[in-house]
């Protein structure tokens, strides 16, 4: 089944979980991976869907076997395993990442998220951010796209985990137009003594 049709079928089955009627565009994939290179491997992707962002991560130099793909939809997970046989595909809720040691102590250099955070509760978003940052090494960043005007992570959640968000950019070459935010840990003040 082609990618567009597969995405639409998954939306018909679970509209709230999928939260879009078409996969992300190549322009959005380029925007969300703009700050990522092979040096950021391993990389964790959340809500990988049909693999639009995954393909781009491989194209920018992240080896397939350095990718962990988290996807709760069984149809999407099956498709990802078929297209990216060397990647680790975890069919699970991204809110349950806390407590797992996915990268054997090294930590990921980046998290790329296609999760529909705007359709989730603040509690679920908080669990996802906490779990994702527990997998990120120092200096690592979490990239999230949104169809909304601002960062889809509530300010209270950013504050609670000492995080800050900055806009990477917007693209109109996506249905609907989208923006990407980079979320990172706030710098800890340097101690003079
Ligand atoms: C808007 S789609 C984005 C898919 C793909 N990244 C893209 O851009 O085309 C959201 C994806 O997140 C998945 N998803 C939604 N909630 C999830 C959760 N709690 N844990 C893991 N995956 C989830 C959906 O099944 C879907 O594949």
mmCIF file with all atom_site columns, C-alpha atoms and ligand atoms in Angstrom:
data_model
loop_
_atom_site.group_PDB
_atom_site.id
_atom_site.type_symbol
_atom_site.label_atom_id
_atom_site.label_alt_id
_atom_site.label_comp_id
_atom_site.label_asym_id
_atom_site.label_entity_id
_atom_site.label_seq_id
_atom_site.pdbx_PDB_ins_code
_atom_site.Cartn_x
_atom_site.Cartn_y
_atom_site.Cartn_z
_atom_site.occupancy
_atom_site.B_iso_or_equiv
_atom_site.pdbx_formal_charge
_atom_site.auth_seq_id
_atom_site.auth_comp_id
_atom_site.auth_asym_id
_atom_site.auth_atom_id
_atom_site.pdbx_PDB_model_num
ATOM   1   C CA  . UNK A 1 1   ? 0.000  0.000  0.000  1.00 0.00 ? 1   UNK A CA  1
ATOM   2   C CA  . UNK A 1 2   ? 1.388  3.448  -0.820 1.00 0.00 ? 2   UNK A CA  1
ATOM   3   C CA  . UNK A 1 3   ? 2.400  5.840  1.939  1.00 0.00 ? 3   UNK A CA  1
ATOM   4   C CA  . UNK A 1 4   ? -0.467 8.357  1.567  1.00 0.00 ? 4   UNK A CA  1
ATOM   5   C CA  . UNK A 1 5   ? -3.116 5.616  1.563  1.00 0.00 ? 5   UNK A CA  1
ATOM   6   C CA  . UNK A 1 6   ? -1.525 3.797  4.493  1.00 0.00 ? 6   UNK A CA  1
ATOM   7   C CA  . UNK A 1 7   ? -1.480 7.057  6.486  1.00 0.00 ? 7   UNK A CA  1
ATOM   8   C CA  . UNK A 1 8   ? -5.142 7.793  5.656  1.00 0.00 ? 8   UNK A CA  1
ATOM   9   C CA  . UNK A 1 9   ? -6.206 4.247  6.672  1.00 0.00 ? 9   UNK A CA  1
ATOM   10  C CA  . UNK A 1 10  ? -4.426 4.646  10.014 1.00 0.00 ? 10  UNK A CA  1
ATOM   11  C CA  . UNK A 1 11  ? -6.161 7.996  10.521 1.00 0.00 ? 11  UNK A CA  1
ATOM   12  C CA  . UNK A 1 12  ? -9.569 6.385  9.847  1.00 0.00 ? 12  UNK A CA  1
ATOM   13  C CA  . UNK A 1 13  ? -8.792 3.711  12.484 1.00 0.00 ? 13  UNK A CA  1
ATOM   14  C CA  . UNK A 1 14  ? -7.376 6.115  15.132 1.00 0.00 ? 14  UNK A CA  1
ATOM   15  C CA  . UNK A 1 15  ? -7.961 9.795  14.246 1.00 0.00 ? 15  UNK A CA  1
ATOM   16  C CA  . UNK A 1 16  ? -6.922 11.173 17.655 1.00 0.00 ? 16  UNK A CA  1
ATOM   17  C CA  . UNK A 1 17  ? -3.680 9.182  17.757 1.00 0.00 ? 17  UNK A CA  1
ATOM   18  C CA  . UNK A 1 18  ? -2.661 9.954  14.179 1.00 0.00 ? 18  UNK A CA  1
ATOM   19  C CA  . UNK A 1 19  ? -3.984 13.555 14.269 1.00 0.00 ? 19  UNK A CA  1
ATOM   20  C CA  . UNK A 1 20  ? -3.230 14.322 10.599 1.00 0.00 ? 20  UNK A CA  1
ATOM   21  C CA  . UNK A 1 21  ? -4.729 13.097 7.331  1.00 0.00 ? 21  UNK A CA  1
ATOM   22  C CA  . UNK A 1 22  ? -1.459 13.112 5.381  1.00 0.00 ? 22  UNK A CA  1
ATOM   23  C CA  . UNK A 1 23  ? 2.145  12.285 6.217  1.00 0.00 ? 23  UNK A CA  1
ATOM   24  C CA  . UNK A 1 24  ? 4.517  15.202 6.798  1.00 0.00 ? 24  UNK A CA  1
ATOM   25  C CA  . UNK A 1 25  ? 6.062  16.756 3.691  1.00 0.00 ? 25  UNK A CA  1
ATOM   26  C CA  . UNK A 1 26  ? 9.723  16.477 2.681  1.00 0.00 ? 26  UNK A CA  1
ATOM   27  C CA  . UNK A 1 27  ? 10.037 20.212 3.445  1.00 0.00 ? 27  UNK A CA  1
ATOM   28  C CA  . UNK A 1 28  ? 8.944  19.616 7.043  1.00 0.00 ? 28  UNK A CA  1
ATOM   29  C CA  . UNK A 1 29  ? 11.275 16.593 7.284  1.00 0.00 ? 29  UNK A CA  1
ATOM   30  C CA  . UNK A 1 30  ? 14.163 18.807 6.116  1.00 0.00 ? 30  UNK A CA  1
ATOM   31  C CA  . UNK A 1 31  ? 13.229 21.522 8.643  1.00 0.00 ? 31  UNK A CA  1
ATOM   32  C CA  . UNK A 1 32  ? 12.933 19.213 11.653 1.00 0.00 ? 32  UNK A CA  1
ATOM   33  C CA  . UNK A 1 33  ? 16.278 17.515 10.884 1.00 0.00 ? 33  UNK A CA  1
ATOM   34  C CA  . UNK A 1 34  ? 18.104 20.735 9.934  1.00 0.00 ? 34  UNK A CA  1
ATOM   35  C CA  . UNK A 1 35  ? 20.235 20.787 13.092 1.00 0.00 ? 35  UNK A CA  1
ATOM   36  C CA  . UNK A 1 36  ? 20.998 17.033 13.057 1.00 0.00 ? 36  UNK A CA  1
ATOM   37  C CA  . UNK A 1 37  ? 24.035 15.235 11.630 1.00 0.00 ? 37  UNK A CA  1
ATOM   38  C CA  . UNK A 1 38  ? 25.858 11.922 12.043 1.00 0.00 ? 38  UNK A CA  1
ATOM   39  C CA  . UNK A 1 39  ? 27.541 13.412 15.136 1.00 0.00 ? 39  UNK A CA  1
ATOM   40  C CA  . UNK A 1 40  ? 24.168 13.292 16.940 1.00 0.00 ? 40  UNK A CA  1
ATOM   41  C CA  . UNK A 1 41  ? 23.843 9.510  16.629 1.00 0.00 ? 41  UNK A CA  1
ATOM   42  C CA  . UNK A 1 42  ? 22.220 7.615  18.184 1.00 0.00 ? 42  UNK A CA  1
ATOM   43  C CA  . UNK A 1 43  ? 18.883 9.343  17.544 1.00 0.00 ? 43  UNK A CA  1
ATOM   44  C CA  . UNK A 1 44  ? 15.466 8.579  19.017 1.00 0.00 ? 44  UNK A CA  1
ATOM   45  C CA  . UNK A 1 45  ? 12.349 9.226  16.921 1.00 0.00 ? 45  UNK A CA  1
ATOM   46  C CA  . UNK A 1 46  ? 8.895  9.380  18.500 1.00 0.00 ? 46  UNK A CA  1
ATOM   47  C CA  . UNK A 1 47  ? 5.705  8.819  16.493 1.00 0.00 ? 47  UNK A CA  1
ATOM   48  C CA  . UNK A 1 48  ? 7.643  7.770  13.397 1.00 0.00 ? 48  UNK A CA  1
ATOM   49  C CA  . UNK A 1 49  ? 4.465  6.942  11.404 1.00 0.00 ? 49  UNK A CA  1
ATOM   50  C CA  . UNK A 1 50  ? 5.294  6.090  7.790  1.00 0.00 ? 50  UNK A CA  1
ATOM   51  C CA  . UNK A 1 51  ? 8.962  7.061  8.253  1.00 0.00 ? 51  UNK A CA  1
ATOM   52  C CA  . UNK A 1 52  ? 9.103  10.472 6.528  1.00 0.00 ? 52  UNK A CA  1
ATOM   53  C CA  . UNK A 1 53  ? 11.477 11.894 9.163  1.00 0.00 ? 53  UNK A CA  1
ATOM   54  C CA  . UNK A 1 54  ? 13.326 8.554  9.477  1.00 0.00 ? 54  UNK A CA  1
ATOM   55  C CA  . UNK A 1 55  ? 14.240 8.587  5.779  1.00 0.00 ? 55  UNK A CA  1
ATOM   56  C CA  . UNK A 1 56  ? 15.606 12.097 6.151  1.00 0.00 ? 56  UNK A CA  1
ATOM   57  C CA  . UNK A 1 57  ? 17.614 11.179 9.271  1.00 0.00 ? 57  UNK A CA  1
ATOM   58  C CA  . UNK A 1 58  ? 19.282 8.392  7.291  1.00 0.00 ? 58  UNK A CA  1
ATOM   59  C CA  . UNK A 1 59  ? 19.891 10.832 4.403  1.00 0.00 ? 59  UNK A CA  1
ATOM   60  C CA  . UNK A 1 60  ? 21.688 13.319 6.696  1.00 0.00 ? 60  UNK A CA  1
ATOM   61  C CA  . UNK A 1 61  ? 24.053 10.559 7.820  1.00 0.00 ? 61  UNK A CA  1
ATOM   62  C CA  . UNK A 1 62  ? 22.533 8.923  10.899 1.00 0.00 ? 62  UNK A CA  1
ATOM   63  C CA  . UNK A 1 63  ? 23.154 5.186  10.383 1.00 0.00 ? 63  UNK A CA  1
ATOM   64  C CA  . UNK A 1 64  ? 19.975 3.096  10.323 1.00 0.00 ? 64  UNK A CA  1
ATOM   65  C CA  . UNK A 1 65  ? 21.284 0.923  13.169 1.00 0.00 ? 65  UNK A CA  1
ATOM   66  C CA  . UNK A 1 66  ? 21.728 4.065  15.305 1.00 0.00 ? 66  UNK A CA  1
ATOM   67  C CA  . UNK A 1 67  ? 18.015 4.857  15.191 1.00 0.00 ? 67  UNK A CA  1
ATOM   68  C CA  . UNK A 1 68  ? 15.405 3.848  17.753 1.00 0.00 ? 68  UNK A CA  1
ATOM   69  C CA  . UNK A 1 69  ? 11.878 4.362  16.420 1.00 0.00 ? 69  UNK A CA  1
ATOM   70  C CA  . UNK A 1 70  ? 8.962  4.556  18.852 1.00 0.00 ? 70  UNK A CA  1
ATOM   71  C CA  . UNK A 1 71  ? 5.500  4.155  17.344 1.00 0.00 ? 71  UNK A CA  1
ATOM   72  C CA  . UNK A 1 72  ? 2.305  3.038  19.072 1.00 0.00 ? 72  UNK A CA  1
ATOM   73  C CA  . UNK A 1 73  ? 0.306  2.181  15.928 1.00 0.00 ? 73  UNK A CA  1
ATOM   74  C CA  . UNK A 1 74  ? 0.712  -1.520 15.030 1.00 0.00 ? 74  UNK A CA  1
ATOM   75  C CA  . UNK A 1 75  ? 0.304  -0.928 11.268 1.00 0.00 ? 75  UNK A CA  1
ATOM   76  C CA  . UNK A 1 76  ? 2.893  1.860  11.252 1.00 0.00 ? 76  UNK A CA  1
ATOM   77  C CA  . UNK A 1 77  ? 5.299  -0.182 13.423 1.00 0.00 ? 77  UNK A CA  1
ATOM   78  C CA  . UNK A 1 78  ? 5.072  -3.135 10.993 1.00 0.00 ? 78  UNK A CA  1
ATOM   79  C CA  . UNK A 1 79  ? 5.788  -0.854 8.053  1.00 0.00 ? 79  UNK A CA  1
ATOM   80  C CA  . UNK A 1 80  ? 8.787  0.742  9.835  1.00 0.00 ? 80  UNK A CA  1
ATOM   81  C CA  . UNK A 1 81  ? 10.302 -2.689 10.640 1.00 0.00 ? 81  UNK A CA  1
ATOM   82  C CA  . UNK A 1 82  ? 10.017 -3.611 6.978  1.00 0.00 ? 82  UNK A CA  1
ATOM   83  C CA  . UNK A 1 83  ? 11.584 -0.383 5.621  1.00 0.00 ? 83  UNK A CA  1
ATOM   84  C CA  . UNK A 1 84  ? 14.247 0.063  8.338  1.00 0.00 ? 84  UNK A CA  1
ATOM   85  C CA  . UNK A 1 85  ? 15.292 -3.515 9.237  1.00 0.00 ? 85  UNK A CA  1
ATOM   86  C CA  . UNK A 1 86  ? 18.492 -2.391 11.022 1.00 0.00 ? 86  UNK A CA  1
ATOM   87  C CA  . UNK A 1 87  ? 16.700 0.142  13.253 1.00 0.00 ? 87  UNK A CA  1
ATOM   88  C CA  . UNK A 1 88  ? 15.146 -0.779 16.580 1.00 0.00 ? 88  UNK A CA  1
ATOM   89  C CA  . UNK A 1 89  ? 11.376 -0.312 16.327 1.00 0.00 ? 89  UNK A CA  1
ATOM   90  C CA  . UNK A 1 90  ? 9.513  -0.196 19.632 1.00 0.00 ? 90  UNK A CA  1
ATOM   91  C CA  . UNK A 1 91  ? 5.748  -0.472 19.368 1.00 0.00 ? 91  UNK A CA  1
ATOM   92  C CA  . UNK A 1 92  ? 4.819  1.336  22.555 1.00 0.00 ? 92  UNK A CA  1
ATOM   93  C CA  . UNK A 1 93  ? 3.384  4.522  24.082 1.00 0.00 ? 93  UNK A CA  1
ATOM   94  C CA  . UNK A 1 94  ? 6.061  7.241  24.039 1.00 0.00 ? 94  UNK A CA  1
ATOM   95  C CA  . UNK A 1 95  ? 4.857  8.294  27.514 1.00 0.00 ? 95  UNK A CA  1
ATOM   96  C CA  . UNK A 1 96  ? 6.399  5.072  28.903 1.00 0.00 ? 96  UNK A CA  1
ATOM   97  C CA  . UNK A 1 97  ? 10.046 5.760  27.983 1.00 0.00 ? 97  UNK A CA  1
ATOM   98  C CA  . UNK A 1 98  ? 11.067 6.747  31.527 1.00 0.00 ? 98  UNK A CA  1
ATOM   99  C CA  . UNK A 1 99  ? 13.112 4.044  33.251 1.00 0.00 ? 99  UNK A CA  1
ATOM   100 C CA  . UNK A 1 100 ? 14.267 2.405  29.982 1.00 0.00 ? 100 UNK A CA  1
ATOM   101 C CA  . UNK A 1 101 ? 17.965 2.534  29.094 1.00 0.00 ? 101 UNK A CA  1
ATOM   102 C CA  . UNK A 1 102 ? 17.724 2.558  25.302 1.00 0.00 ? 102 UNK A CA  1
ATOM   103 C CA  . UNK A 1 103 ? 21.281 3.674  24.551 1.00 0.00 ? 103 UNK A CA  1
ATOM   104 C CA  . UNK A 1 104 ? 23.346 1.705  27.050 1.00 0.00 ? 104 UNK A CA  1
ATOM   105 C CA  . UNK A 1 105 ? 24.541 4.737  28.985 1.00 0.00 ? 105 UNK A CA  1
ATOM   106 C CA  . UNK A 1 106 ? 25.765 6.865  26.008 1.00 0.00 ? 106 UNK A CA  1
ATOM   107 C CA  . UNK A 1 107 ? 22.505 8.760  25.529 1.00 0.00 ? 107 UNK A CA  1
ATOM   108 C CA  . UNK A 1 108 ? 20.989 9.994  22.286 1.00 0.00 ? 108 UNK A CA  1
ATOM   109 C CA  . UNK A 1 109 ? 22.193 13.226 20.670 1.00 0.00 ? 109 UNK A CA  1
ATOM   110 C CA  . UNK A 1 110 ? 18.704 14.146 19.448 1.00 0.00 ? 110 UNK A CA  1
ATOM   111 C CA  . UNK A 1 111 ? 15.045 13.242 19.743 1.00 0.00 ? 111 UNK A CA  1
ATOM   112 C CA  . UNK A 1 112 ? 12.820 13.928 16.725 1.00 0.00 ? 112 UNK A CA  1
ATOM   113 C CA  . UNK A 1 113 ? 9.122  13.927 17.514 1.00 0.00 ? 113 UNK A CA  1
ATOM   114 C CA  . UNK A 1 114 ? 6.110  13.736 15.221 1.00 0.00 ? 114 UNK A CA  1
ATOM   115 C CA  . UNK A 1 115 ? 3.807  13.103 18.187 1.00 0.00 ? 115 UNK A CA  1
ATOM   116 C CA  . UNK A 1 116 ? 0.491  14.994 18.214 1.00 0.00 ? 116 UNK A CA  1
ATOM   117 C CA  . UNK A 1 117 ? 1.212  16.806 21.514 1.00 0.00 ? 117 UNK A CA  1
ATOM   118 C CA  . UNK A 1 118 ? -1.684 19.255 21.028 1.00 0.00 ? 118 UNK A CA  1
ATOM   119 C CA  . UNK A 1 119 ? -4.178 16.366 21.300 1.00 0.00 ? 119 UNK A CA  1
ATOM   120 C CA  . UNK A 1 120 ? -2.623 15.102 24.539 1.00 0.00 ? 120 UNK A CA  1
ATOM   121 C CA  . UNK A 1 121 ? -3.135 16.069 28.186 1.00 0.00 ? 121 UNK A CA  1
ATOM   122 C CA  . UNK A 1 122 ? -0.449 18.101 29.987 1.00 0.00 ? 122 UNK A CA  1
ATOM   123 C CA  . UNK A 1 123 ? 0.258  15.040 32.136 1.00 0.00 ? 123 UNK A CA  1
ATOM   124 C CA  . UNK A 1 124 ? 0.938  12.889 29.079 1.00 0.00 ? 124 UNK A CA  1
ATOM   125 C CA  . UNK A 1 125 ? 3.133  15.598 27.509 1.00 0.00 ? 125 UNK A CA  1
ATOM   126 C CA  . UNK A 1 126 ? 5.057  15.900 30.800 1.00 0.00 ? 126 UNK A CA  1
ATOM   127 C CA  . UNK A 1 127 ? 5.669  12.122 30.876 1.00 0.00 ? 127 UNK A CA  1
ATOM   128 C CA  . UNK A 1 128 ? 6.871  12.152 27.257 1.00 0.00 ? 128 UNK A CA  1
ATOM   129 C CA  . UNK A 1 129 ? 9.289  15.057 27.856 1.00 0.00 ? 129 UNK A CA  1
ATOM   130 C CA  . UNK A 1 130 ? 10.616 13.562 31.096 1.00 0.00 ? 130 UNK A CA  1
ATOM   131 C CA  . UNK A 1 131 ? 11.150 10.144 29.487 1.00 0.00 ? 131 UNK A CA  1
ATOM   132 C CA  . UNK A 1 132 ? 12.703 11.596 26.317 1.00 0.00 ? 132 UNK A CA  1
ATOM   133 C CA  . UNK A 1 133 ? 15.158 13.808 28.231 1.00 0.00 ? 133 UNK A CA  1
ATOM   134 C CA  . UNK A 1 134 ? 16.189 10.810 30.343 1.00 0.00 ? 134 UNK A CA  1
ATOM   135 C CA  . UNK A 1 135 ? 17.407 9.256  27.034 1.00 0.00 ? 135 UNK A CA  1
ATOM   136 C CA  . UNK A 1 136 ? 19.271 12.410 25.874 1.00 0.00 ? 136 UNK A CA  1
ATOM   137 C CA  . UNK A 1 137 ? 22.922 13.048 26.653 1.00 0.00 ? 137 UNK A CA  1
ATOM   138 C CA  . UNK A 1 138 ? 24.172 16.493 27.798 1.00 0.00 ? 138 UNK A CA  1
ATOM   139 C CA  . UNK A 1 139 ? 23.805 19.006 24.976 1.00 0.00 ? 139 UNK A CA  1
ATOM   140 C CA  . UNK A 1 140 ? 21.185 16.866 23.229 1.00 0.00 ? 140 UNK A CA  1
ATOM   141 C CA  . UNK A 1 141 ? 17.983 18.432 21.912 1.00 0.00 ? 141 UNK A CA  1
ATOM   142 C CA  . UNK A 1 142 ? 14.347 17.467 21.345 1.00 0.00 ? 142 UNK A CA  1
ATOM   143 C CA  . UNK A 1 143 ? 12.844 18.584 18.010 1.00 0.00 ? 143 UNK A CA  1
ATOM   144 C CA  . UNK A 1 144 ? 9.056  18.832 17.793 1.00 0.00 ? 144 UNK A CA  1
ATOM   145 C CA  . UNK A 1 145 ? 6.771  19.998 15.019 1.00 0.00 ? 145 UNK A CA  1
ATOM   146 C CA  . UNK A 1 146 ? 3.353  21.554 15.500 1.00 0.00 ? 146 UNK A CA  1
ATOM   147 C CA  . UNK A 1 147 ? 0.433  22.909 13.484 1.00 0.00 ? 147 UNK A CA  1
ATOM   148 C CA  . UNK A 1 148 ? -0.266 25.475 16.221 1.00 0.00 ? 148 UNK A CA  1
ATOM   149 C CA  . UNK A 1 149 ? 1.098  29.020 16.549 1.00 0.00 ? 149 UNK A CA  1
ATOM   150 C CA  . UNK A 1 150 ? 3.362  28.379 19.551 1.00 0.00 ? 150 UNK A CA  1
ATOM   151 C CA  . UNK A 1 151 ? 5.399  25.642 21.179 1.00 0.00 ? 151 UNK A CA  1
ATOM   152 C CA  . UNK A 1 152 ? 3.054  22.669 21.860 1.00 0.00 ? 152 UNK A CA  1
ATOM   153 C CA  . UNK A 1 153 ? 4.751  21.896 25.191 1.00 0.00 ? 153 UNK A CA  1
ATOM   154 C CA  . UNK A 1 154 ? 2.950  23.846 27.950 1.00 0.00 ? 154 UNK A CA  1
ATOM   155 C CA  . UNK A 1 155 ? 5.108  26.485 29.676 1.00 0.00 ? 155 UNK A CA  1
ATOM   156 C CA  . UNK A 1 156 ? 4.539  24.795 33.050 1.00 0.00 ? 156 UNK A CA  1
ATOM   157 C CA  . UNK A 1 157 ? 6.045  21.555 31.720 1.00 0.00 ? 157 UNK A CA  1
ATOM   158 C CA  . UNK A 1 158 ? 9.085  23.390 30.328 1.00 0.00 ? 158 UNK A CA  1
ATOM   159 C CA  . UNK A 1 159 ? 9.580  25.151 33.673 1.00 0.00 ? 159 UNK A CA  1
ATOM   160 C CA  . UNK A 1 160 ? 9.165  21.979 35.721 1.00 0.00 ? 160 UNK A CA  1
ATOM   161 C CA  . UNK A 1 161 ? 11.984 20.191 33.864 1.00 0.00 ? 161 UNK A CA  1
ATOM   162 C CA  . UNK A 1 162 ? 14.274 23.223 33.411 1.00 0.00 ? 162 UNK A CA  1
ATOM   163 C CA  . UNK A 1 163 ? 13.776 23.339 29.645 1.00 0.00 ? 163 UNK A CA  1
ATOM   164 C CA  . UNK A 1 164 ? 13.593 26.105 27.084 1.00 0.00 ? 164 UNK A CA  1
ATOM   165 C CA  . UNK A 1 165 ? 12.061 26.136 23.593 1.00 0.00 ? 165 UNK A CA  1
ATOM   166 C CA  . UNK A 1 166 ? 13.096 28.115 20.566 1.00 0.00 ? 166 UNK A CA  1
ATOM   167 C CA  . UNK A 1 167 ? 11.528 28.301 17.118 1.00 0.00 ? 167 UNK A CA  1
ATOM   168 C CA  . UNK A 1 168 ? 13.640 26.609 14.426 1.00 0.00 ? 168 UNK A CA  1
ATOM   169 C CA  . UNK A 1 169 ? 11.408 27.742 11.557 1.00 0.00 ? 169 UNK A CA  1
ATOM   170 C CA  . UNK A 1 170 ? 8.077  27.439 9.759  1.00 0.00 ? 170 UNK A CA  1
ATOM   171 C CA  . UNK A 1 171 ? 7.088  25.862 6.460  1.00 0.00 ? 171 UNK A CA  1
ATOM   172 C CA  . UNK A 1 172 ? 4.030  26.425 4.303  1.00 0.00 ? 172 UNK A CA  1
ATOM   173 C CA  . UNK A 1 173 ? 5.017  23.439 2.158  1.00 0.00 ? 173 UNK A CA  1
ATOM   174 C CA  . UNK A 1 174 ? 3.079  21.065 4.412  1.00 0.00 ? 174 UNK A CA  1
ATOM   175 C CA  . UNK A 1 175 ? -0.606 20.256 4.882  1.00 0.00 ? 175 UNK A CA  1
ATOM   176 C CA  . UNK A 1 176 ? -1.362 22.106 7.117  1.00 0.00 ? 176 UNK A CA  1
ATOM   177 C CA  . UNK A 1 177 ? 1.561  24.578 7.433  1.00 0.00 ? 177 UNK A CA  1
ATOM   178 C CA  . UNK A 1 178 ? 3.793  23.666 10.372 1.00 0.00 ? 178 UNK A CA  1
ATOM   179 C CA  . UNK A 1 179 ? 6.482  24.990 12.701 1.00 0.00 ? 179 UNK A CA  1
ATOM   180 C CA  . UNK A 1 180 ? 9.414  23.238 14.384 1.00 0.00 ? 180 UNK A CA  1
ATOM   181 C CA  . UNK A 1 181 ? 10.644 23.936 17.908 1.00 0.00 ? 181 UNK A CA  1
ATOM   182 C CA  . UNK A 1 182 ? 13.970 22.912 19.466 1.00 0.00 ? 182 UNK A CA  1
ATOM   183 C CA  . UNK A 1 183 ? 13.675 22.106 23.174 1.00 0.00 ? 183 UNK A CA  1
ATOM   184 C CA  . UNK A 1 184 ? 16.824 21.840 25.280 1.00 0.00 ? 184 UNK A CA  1
ATOM   185 C CA  . UNK A 1 185 ? 17.969 21.938 28.865 1.00 0.00 ? 185 UNK A CA  1
ATOM   186 C CA  . UNK A 1 186 ? 18.569 25.438 30.253 1.00 0.00 ? 186 UNK A CA  1
ATOM   187 C CA  . UNK A 1 187 ? 22.256 26.075 30.863 1.00 0.00 ? 187 UNK A CA  1
ATOM   188 C CA  . UNK A 1 188 ? 23.182 25.628 34.519 1.00 0.00 ? 188 UNK A CA  1
ATOM   189 C CA  . UNK A 1 189 ? 24.879 28.786 35.865 1.00 0.00 ? 189 UNK A CA  1
ATOM   190 C CA  . UNK A 1 190 ? 28.653 28.293 36.044 1.00 0.00 ? 190 UNK A CA  1
ATOM   191 C CA  . UNK A 1 191 ? 29.949 28.257 39.617 1.00 0.00 ? 191 UNK A CA  1
ATOM   192 C CA  . UNK A 1 192 ? 32.782 30.718 40.225 1.00 0.00 ? 192 UNK A CA  1
ATOM   193 C CA  . UNK A 1 193 ? 33.926 29.124 43.503 1.00 0.00 ? 193 UNK A CA  1
HETATM 194 C C1  . LIG B 2 .   ? 0.994  13.297 13.024 1.00 0.00 ? 1   LIG B C1  1
HETATM 195 S S1  . LIG B 2 .   ? 1.530  11.605 12.869 1.00 0.00 ? 1   LIG B S1  1
HETATM 196 C C2  . LIG B 2 .   ? 3.221  11.895 12.373 1.00 0.00 ? 1   LIG B C2  1
HETATM 197 C C3  . LIG B 2 .   ? 3.819  10.710 11.698 1.00 0.00 ? 1   LIG B C3  1
HETATM 198 C C4  . LIG B 2 .   ? 5.139  11.003 10.932 1.00 0.00 ? 1   LIG B C4  1
HETATM 199 N N1  . LIG B 2 .   ? 6.211  11.401 11.821 1.00 0.00 ? 1   LIG B N1  1
HETATM 200 C C5  . LIG B 2 .   ? 4.910  12.070 9.906  1.00 0.00 ? 1   LIG B C5  1
HETATM 201 O O1  . LIG B 2 .   ? 5.346  13.179 10.094 1.00 0.00 ? 1   LIG B O1  1
HETATM 202 O O2  . LIG B 2 .   ? 4.264  11.776 8.921  1.00 0.00 ? 1   LIG B O2  1
HETATM 203 C C6  . LIG B 2 .   ? 1.675  11.128 14.584 1.00 0.00 ? 1   LIG B C6  1
HETATM 204 C C7  . LIG B 2 .   ? 2.279  9.737  14.794 1.00 0.00 ? 1   LIG B C7  1
HETATM 205 O O3  . LIG B 2 .   ? 2.474  9.534  16.199 1.00 0.00 ? 1   LIG B O3  1
HETATM 206 C C8  . LIG B 2 .   ? 1.979  8.227  16.579 1.00 0.00 ? 1   LIG B C8  1
HETATM 207 N N2  . LIG B 2 .   ? 1.603  8.324  18.003 1.00 0.00 ? 1   LIG B N2  1
HETATM 208 C C9  . LIG B 2 .   ? 0.568  9.029  18.530 1.00 0.00 ? 1   LIG B C9  1
HETATM 209 N N3  . LIG B 2 .   ? 0.553  8.922  19.869 1.00 0.00 ? 1   LIG B N3  1
HETATM 210 C C10 . LIG B 2 .   ? 1.627  8.152  20.208 1.00 0.00 ? 1   LIG B C10 1
HETATM 211 C C11 . LIG B 2 .   ? 2.165  7.708  21.446 1.00 0.00 ? 1   LIG B C11 1
HETATM 212 N N4  . LIG B 2 .   ? 1.596  8.049  22.612 1.00 0.00 ? 1   LIG B N4  1
HETATM 213 N N5  . LIG B 2 .   ? 3.280  6.953  21.429 1.00 0.00 ? 1   LIG B N5  1
HETATM 214 C C12 . LIG B 2 .   ? 3.879  6.611  20.245 1.00 0.00 ? 1   LIG B C12 1
HETATM 215 N N6  . LIG B 2 .   ? 3.416  6.992  19.038 1.00 0.00 ? 1   LIG B N6  1
HETATM 216 C C13 . LIG B 2 .   ? 2.301  7.760  19.015 1.00 0.00 ? 1   LIG B C13 1
HETATM 217 C C14 . LIG B 2 .   ? 0.819  8.006  15.624 1.00 0.00 ? 1   LIG B C14 1
HETATM 218 O O4  . LIG B 2 .   ? 0.485  6.638  15.497 1.00 0.00 ? 1   LIG B O4  1
HETATM 219 C C15 . LIG B 2 .   ? 1.375  8.611  14.325 1.00 0.00 ? 1   LIG B C15 1
HETATM 220 O O5  . LIG B 2 .   ? 2.143  7.683  13.622 1.00 0.00 ? 1   LIG B O5  1
#
